Tab-separated table of C-alpha atoms and ligand atoms in Angstrom:
chain	number	residue	atom	x	y	z
I	1	MET	CA	69.510	6.696	86.786
I	2	GLU	CA	69.774	9.688	84.431
I	3	SER	CA	70.688	8.921	80.849
I	4	PRO	CA	73.217	11.177	79.073
I	5	ARG	CA	70.270	12.570	77.040
I	6	GLN	CA	68.438	13.497	80.226
I	7	ARG	CA	71.493	15.290	81.549
I	8	ASN	CA	71.884	17.166	78.239
I	9	ALA	CA	68.351	18.537	78.218
I	10	LEU	CA	68.353	19.403	81.917
I	11	ARG	CA	71.794	20.981	81.683
I	12	THR	CA	70.681	23.121	78.742
I	13	ILE	CA	67.575	24.321	80.595
I	14	MET	CA	69.635	25.172	83.690
I	15	ASP	CA	72.292	26.938	81.561
I	16	GLU	CA	69.619	29.022	79.813
I	17	HIS	CA	68.114	29.921	83.202
I	18	GLU	CA	71.539	30.940	84.446
I	19	GLN	CA	72.140	33.195	81.435
I	20	LEU	CA	68.707	34.800	81.776
I	21	SER	CA	69.394	35.331	85.489
I	22	MET	CA	72.683	37.066	84.739
I	23	VAL	CA	71.052	39.468	82.294
I	24	ILE	CA	68.220	40.202	84.745
I	25	HIS	CA	70.801	40.829	87.489
I	26	GLY	CA	72.440	43.209	84.999
I	27	MET	CA	69.131	45.053	84.567
I	28	LEU	CA	68.746	45.324	88.354
I	29	HIS	CA	72.321	46.522	88.730
I	30	PHE	CA	71.692	49.140	86.042
I	31	VAL	CA	68.633	50.715	87.708
I	32	ARG	CA	70.168	50.490	91.178
I	33	LEU	CA	73.235	52.432	89.971
I	34	ILE	CA	70.986	55.179	88.614
I	35	ASP	CA	68.911	55.088	91.799
I	36	LYS	CA	72.036	55.686	93.917
I	37	GLY	CA	73.106	58.536	91.636
I	38	GLU	CA	76.112	56.562	90.414
I	39	LYS	CA	77.381	56.448	86.887
I	40	ALA	CA	75.545	53.853	84.800
I	41	PRO	CA	76.210	52.793	81.216
I	42	GLY	CA	74.091	54.441	78.519
I	43	LEU	CA	70.499	53.410	78.019
I	44	MET	CA	71.535	51.547	74.857
I	45	VAL	CA	72.976	48.906	77.158
I	46	PHE	CA	69.649	48.519	78.901
I	47	ARG	CA	67.986	48.288	75.493
I	48	ALA	CA	70.378	45.471	74.593
I	49	MET	CA	69.458	43.628	77.804
I	50	LEU	CA	65.792	44.072	77.103
I	51	TYR	CA	66.256	42.857	73.556
I	52	TYR	CA	68.032	39.764	74.865
I	53	ILE	CA	65.331	39.113	77.451
I	54	ARG	CA	62.637	39.675	74.845
I	55	GLU	CA	64.148	37.444	72.189
I	56	TYR	CA	65.648	34.640	74.232
I	57	PRO	CA	62.684	33.521	76.340
I	58	GLU	CA	60.178	34.259	73.608
I	59	HIS	CA	61.923	32.587	70.677
I	60	VAL	CA	64.294	30.088	72.208
I	61	HIS	CA	63.402	29.005	75.721
I	62	HIS	CA	59.648	29.164	76.380
I	63	PRO	CA	58.479	27.497	73.142
I	64	LYS	CA	60.644	24.479	73.909
I	65	GLU	CA	59.284	24.264	77.438
I	66	ASP	CA	55.672	24.587	76.259
I	67	GLN	CA	55.886	22.402	73.160
I	68	TYR	CA	58.109	19.614	74.419
I	69	LEU	CA	58.762	19.469	78.164
I	70	PHE	CA	55.340	20.544	79.447
I	71	LYS	CA	53.457	18.697	76.689
I	72	LEU	CA	55.181	15.386	77.397
I	73	LEU	CA	54.813	15.806	81.158
I	74	ARG	CA	51.055	16.283	80.686
I	75	GLU	CA	50.938	13.018	78.793
I	76	ARG	CA	52.619	11.246	81.706
I	77	THR	CA	50.726	12.737	84.666
I	78	ASN	CA	47.860	14.953	85.812
I	79	GLU	CA	49.624	15.890	89.036
I	80	LEU	CA	51.305	18.950	87.454
I	81	ASP	CA	48.295	20.305	85.553
I	82	ASP	CA	47.817	23.388	87.745
I	83	THR	CA	51.530	24.173	87.839
I	84	LEU	CA	51.896	23.845	84.064
I	85	VAL	CA	48.862	26.062	83.412
I	86	GLU	CA	50.385	28.660	85.762
I	87	LEU	CA	53.802	28.462	84.080
I	88	GLU	CA	52.301	28.821	80.590
I	89	TYR	CA	50.327	31.813	81.813
I	90	GLN	CA	53.561	33.256	83.208
I	91	HIS	CA	55.243	32.844	79.801
I	92	THR	CA	52.547	35.108	78.346
I	93	LEU	CA	52.644	37.482	81.319
I	94	GLY	CA	56.440	37.752	81.026
I	95	GLU	CA	56.099	38.915	77.436
I	96	SER	CA	53.610	41.600	78.382
I	97	LEU	CA	55.845	42.782	81.235
I	98	VAL	CA	58.711	43.134	78.768
I	99	ARG	CA	56.496	45.177	76.449
I	100	GLU	CA	55.647	47.383	79.447
I	101	LEU	CA	59.341	47.737	80.233
I	102	GLU	CA	60.054	48.836	76.657
I	103	HIS	CA	57.281	51.391	76.903
I	104	VAL	CA	58.468	52.796	80.243
I	105	LEU	CA	62.074	52.869	79.033
I	106	ALA	CA	60.994	54.949	76.019
I	107	ARG	CA	59.153	57.328	78.353
I	108	TYR	CA	62.208	57.539	80.631
I	109	GLU	CA	64.372	58.441	77.641
I	110	LEU	CA	61.952	61.190	76.620
I	111	GLU	CA	60.821	62.548	79.974
I	112	GLY	CA	63.831	61.829	82.189
I	113	SER	CA	64.005	61.531	85.972
I	114	PRO	CA	60.258	61.941	86.819
I	115	VAL	CA	59.671	58.577	85.122
I	116	PHE	CA	62.657	56.841	86.735
I	117	PRO	CA	60.782	55.482	89.813
I	118	MET	CA	58.252	53.789	87.522
I	119	PHE	CA	61.054	52.346	85.402
I	120	ARG	CA	63.005	51.111	88.456
I	121	ASP	CA	59.920	49.561	90.090
I	122	LEU	CA	58.986	47.737	86.908
I	123	VAL	CA	62.505	46.295	86.569
I	124	GLU	CA	62.352	45.130	90.208
I	125	LYS	CA	58.889	43.639	89.597
I	126	TYR	CA	60.032	41.845	86.447
I	127	ALA	CA	63.116	40.442	88.198
I	128	THR	CA	61.094	39.108	91.136
I	129	PHE	CA	58.534	37.637	88.746
I	130	TYR	CA	61.061	35.938	86.486
I	131	PHE	CA	63.272	34.575	89.290
I	132	SER	CA	60.190	33.010	90.857
I	133	HIS	CA	59.148	31.560	87.468
I	134	MET	CA	62.497	29.845	87.026
I	135	ARG	CA	62.485	28.633	90.640
I	136	LEU	CA	59.093	26.962	90.149
I	137	GLU	CA	60.394	25.190	87.057
I	138	GLU	CA	63.599	24.119	88.773
I	139	GLU	CA	62.033	23.026	92.049
I	140	VAL	CA	58.838	21.391	90.784
I	141	VAL	CA	58.867	20.698	87.050
I	142	LEU	CA	62.422	19.466	86.482
I	143	PRO	CA	62.377	17.011	89.426
I	144	ALA	CA	59.008	15.681	88.175
I	145	ALA	CA	60.407	15.358	84.666
I	146	LYS	CA	63.377	13.358	85.988
I	147	ARG	CA	60.959	11.060	87.764
I	148	LEU	CA	58.271	10.661	85.115
I	149	LEU	CA	59.586	11.057	81.572
I	150	THR	CA	60.572	7.924	79.666
I	151	PRO	CA	63.841	7.542	77.714
I	152	GLU	CA	61.766	8.106	74.534
I	153	ASN	CA	60.358	11.331	76.020
I	154	TRP	CA	63.872	12.457	76.928
I	155	ALA	CA	65.073	11.816	73.394
I	156	VAL	CA	62.464	14.326	72.156
I	157	VAL	CA	63.086	16.920	74.898
I	158	ASP	CA	66.810	16.612	74.483
I	159	ALA	CA	66.625	17.033	70.714
I	160	ALA	CA	64.534	20.185	71.197
I	161	PHE	CA	66.833	21.749	73.764
I	162	VAL	CA	70.081	20.962	72.007
I	163	GLY	CA	68.768	22.591	68.852
I	164	ASN	CA	67.764	19.791	66.509
I	165	LEU	CA	64.121	20.766	66.807
I	166	ASP	CA	64.586	24.495	67.225
I	167	PRO	CA	61.209	26.219	67.036
I	168	PHE	CA	62.721	29.105	65.063
I	169	SER	CA	64.213	28.604	61.647
I	170	GLY	CA	66.614	30.336	59.329
I	171	ALA	CA	68.741	33.014	60.967
I	172	ASN	CA	71.405	32.209	63.508
I	173	LEU	CA	69.390	33.888	66.228
I	174	LYS	CA	70.840	31.776	68.987
I	175	ASP	CA	74.444	32.533	67.979
I	176	ASP	CA	73.618	36.238	67.755
I	177	LEU	CA	72.026	36.147	71.192
I	178	GLU	CA	75.053	34.366	72.640
I	179	GLN	CA	77.240	37.197	71.315
I	180	LEU	CA	74.885	39.790	72.756
I	181	PHE	CA	74.866	37.962	76.089
I	182	LEU	CA	78.685	38.079	76.315
I	183	LEU	CA	78.643	41.761	75.426
I	184	ILE	CA	76.097	42.503	78.158
I	185	VAL	CA	77.813	40.560	80.948
I	186	ASN	CA	81.115	42.185	80.082
I	187	ILE	CA	79.663	45.688	80.303
I	188	ILE	CA	77.734	45.307	83.551
I	189	PRO	CA	79.447	43.197	86.171
I	190	ALA	CA	77.095	40.668	87.694
I	191	PRO	CA	77.865	39.374	91.205
I	192	ALA	CA	81.009	37.240	91.022
I	193	SER	CA	79.135	34.031	91.734
I	194	LEU	CA	76.947	34.606	88.693
I	195	ARG	CA	79.630	35.357	86.154
I	196	PRO	CA	79.852	32.902	83.279
I	197	ALA	CA	82.871	30.649	82.922
I	198	ILE	CA	84.252	32.076	79.675
C	1	FE2	FE1	59.473	28.966	81.638
C	2	FE2	FE1	62.480	28.003	81.931
């Protein structure tokens, strides 16, 4: 049976995935509007989305997965070794794709429509990549964690994901990102089923 701690950590991971998904859907919506010749918000909004995507996974979400969830799972089993190596590689790959997106966005701002197809394709590629990353975690890693981690393991993972062992220190980055997230989802409507319960 799941302990309350287990539910807290898992809930937090799923909530963070849901928020990342909403912002990525916002990015897709943005380029698809431009692609159809419809009015899209200014590129500053896309920059805000990219900033959120860059900061949230890199500073808040991935380090906790790598340093706590994946590390403790490795101590409990070898059965996930290949999957965890792949997911850690994807964390690094995701960061480089975001850097590429920033670069192509800058070119799009400077050079205009000739660069748009490259920009659109990279957003589509990033979305496909990141949705599949989260699916692998949700369908393989989280069920294995439920099965294999001990209550002591969960106490550590839970503490990390609810903020007591935040890998970043000082500034209220998470609060700032929450504010930015609300701003983004209010500017670009995500599909109704994905809207946050505010
Ligand atoms: Fe991840
Ligand atoms: Fe994740």
